[in-house]
XYZ file of C-alpha atoms in Angstrom:
190
model
C 0.000 0.000 0.000
C 2.795 2.365 0.834
C 4.265 1.793 -2.615
C 0.963 2.671 -4.273
C 0.603 5.927 -2.296
C 4.203 6.898 -3.050
C 3.643 6.073 -6.722
C 0.463 8.172 -6.835
C 2.295 10.984 -5.036
C 5.165 10.896 -7.548
C 2.769 10.767 -10.507
C 0.785 13.718 -9.087
C 4.016 15.624 -8.418
C 5.214 14.879 -11.950
C 1.932 16.120 -13.430
C 2.037 19.299 -11.312
C 5.688 19.951 -12.186
C 4.981 19.223 -15.877
C 2.098 21.709 -16.078
C 3.810 24.446 -14.043
C 7.039 24.253 -16.050
C 5.419 23.808 -19.442
C 2.654 26.384 -18.940
C 5.067 29.211 -19.785
C 6.432 27.194 -22.701
C 2.910 26.586 -24.037
C 2.174 30.323 -23.761
C 5.357 31.049 -25.699
C 4.448 28.453 -28.343
C 0.989 30.010 -28.647
C 2.570 33.453 -29.082
C 4.978 32.107 -31.713
C 2.101 30.491 -33.611
C 0.227 33.814 -33.608
C 3.356 35.559 -34.936
C 3.745 32.866 -37.586
C 0.143 33.395 -38.693
C 0.743 37.153 -38.841
C 3.926 36.674 -40.884
C 2.139 34.244 -43.186
C -0.556 36.849 -43.796
C 2.083 39.475 -44.494
C 3.850 37.121 -46.907
C 0.587 36.439 -48.764
C -0.095 40.166 -48.965
C 3.454 40.748 -50.187
C 3.041 38.082 -52.882
C -0.200 39.704 -54.074
C 1.474 43.116 -54.221
C 4.422 41.669 -56.139
C 2.033 40.043 -58.615
C 0.235 43.378 -59.075
C 3.532 45.198 -59.623
C 4.668 42.538 -62.098
C 1.364 42.836 -63.984
C 1.603 46.636 -64.127
C 5.229 46.463 -65.283
C 4.250 43.905 -67.910
C 1.454 46.160 -69.143
C 3.818 49.149 -69.168
C 6.482 47.235 -71.090
C 3.898 46.306 -73.737
C 3.387 50.001 -74.533
C 5.514 50.992 -77.503
C 8.238 53.600 -77.126
C 6.367 55.809 -79.601
C 3.228 55.741 -77.416
C 5.275 56.544 -74.289
C 6.788 59.547 -76.079
C 3.317 60.734 -77.099
C 2.076 60.506 -73.495
C 5.189 62.310 -72.260
C 4.586 65.056 -74.811
C 0.909 65.392 -73.803
C 1.681 65.409 -70.074
C 5.454 65.871 -69.573
C 7.090 64.258 -66.578
C 9.499 67.179 -66.030
C 8.894 70.903 -65.834
C 9.727 71.830 -69.428
C 9.022 75.552 -69.431
C 11.638 76.260 -72.099
C 10.215 73.545 -74.347
C 6.739 75.022 -73.854
C 8.018 78.437 -74.979
C 9.778 76.885 -77.990
C 6.626 74.938 -78.935
C 4.504 78.092 -78.687
C 7.022 80.004 -80.798
C 6.987 77.238 -83.418
C 3.183 77.214 -83.542
C 3.111 81.011 -83.794
C 5.707 81.109 -86.581
C 3.908 78.375 -88.530
C 0.670 80.349 -88.256
C 2.232 83.678 -89.239
C 2.192 85.249 -85.778
C 5.016 86.808 -83.806
C 5.468 85.547 -80.251
C 6.418 88.592 -78.192
C 6.575 87.079 -74.708
C 5.753 84.008 -72.649
C 5.374 83.948 -68.894
C 5.131 80.526 -67.243
C 3.876 80.035 -63.687
C 4.102 76.621 -62.058
C 1.219 75.725 -59.785
C 1.657 73.564 -56.737
C -0.270 70.438 -55.821
C -1.694 69.942 -52.364
C -0.998 66.867 -50.233
C -4.340 65.396 -51.227
C -3.228 65.404 -54.842
C -5.701 68.128 -55.831
C -4.407 71.178 -57.641
C -4.604 74.224 -55.402
C -5.226 76.527 -58.354
C -8.059 74.459 -59.831
C -11.111 76.568 -60.444
C -14.752 75.716 -59.905
C -15.245 74.412 -63.451
C -13.068 71.356 -62.961
C -10.176 69.908 -61.096
C -6.882 68.437 -62.118
C -6.695 64.660 -61.821
C -4.502 63.077 -59.177
C -0.929 62.727 -60.410
C -0.967 65.876 -62.557
C -0.022 69.483 -61.937
C -1.233 72.596 -63.702
C 1.278 74.897 -65.360
C -0.281 78.280 -66.154
C 1.188 80.497 -68.825
C 0.515 83.806 -70.501
C 1.605 84.441 -74.088
C 1.607 87.711 -75.992
C 1.325 87.398 -79.785
C 0.870 89.813 -82.659
C -0.437 89.337 -86.184
C -3.657 89.036 -88.137
C -6.909 87.503 -86.938
C -6.630 84.721 -89.538
C -3.130 83.866 -88.305
C -4.384 83.802 -84.707
C -7.275 81.547 -85.705
C -4.786 79.207 -87.398
C -2.602 79.318 -84.253
C -5.559 78.266 -82.079
C -6.398 75.362 -84.411
C -2.764 74.189 -84.334
C -2.686 74.549 -80.547
C -5.842 72.450 -80.321
C -4.336 69.723 -82.523
C -0.963 69.621 -80.766
C -0.258 66.671 -78.502
C 0.312 68.854 -75.452
C -2.914 69.316 -73.489
C -3.780 73.002 -73.231
C -6.859 74.710 -71.777
C -7.410 78.347 -72.775
C -8.684 80.449 -69.878
C -8.737 83.932 -71.334
C -8.028 85.722 -74.633
C -7.644 89.506 -74.925
C -7.437 91.196 -78.314
C -6.189 94.752 -78.810
C -5.055 96.662 -81.861
C -1.550 98.062 -82.019
C -0.426 101.328 -83.552
C 1.087 99.458 -86.524
C -2.317 98.079 -87.510
C -1.629 94.504 -86.375
C -3.643 92.887 -83.632
C -2.142 92.027 -80.257
C -3.344 88.823 -78.601
C -2.845 88.016 -74.948
C -3.768 84.446 -74.055
C -3.895 82.921 -70.610
C -3.901 79.140 -70.583
C -3.160 76.058 -68.519
C -1.146 73.061 -69.560
C -0.287 70.037 -67.462
C 2.627 67.947 -66.314
C 3.013 64.804 -64.262
C 3.330 65.539 -60.567
C 6.638 64.506 -59.026
C 6.463 61.249 -57.100
C 6.313 61.565 -53.348
C 7.713 59.094 -50.883
C 5.077 57.045 -49.123
């Protein structure tokens, strides 16, 4: 009988020692399993993001170089104020006008991606900035009309805001146009 009681005592002591010592280990294992599940979720999310990036890059690489150049001309990725002035001068010369001056004003974009200078008639889409300019031209009405048609057909997106016409002492007309064109907004760090 004594042997049975001692055996039961040792078994009970072993069970108590087992659960007290391993309770902290089980808690740690449970914590590690939760971390593993969290990391697995992050890995799955990372794989999905990588697949999306690969798909977008694949789509981008399928666009021909000619099409990329056309998009860059329509909405340049860099502030090309000198190129804008040269383009306006070329359009004016082709139409028979004289470009007297060009003033370019860059507009800023707010943190929300909305253009701060956007008026009530519309807003600039996210990822684009407005570049406002004023150009002073002189010549005949027919030449100015031709200039506006060429400006409309050019690849660079341009929105006329205001046109003022005055006559000069030499008999030619003076045209002052205020317009907006666009460029890609610089990328911001996330």
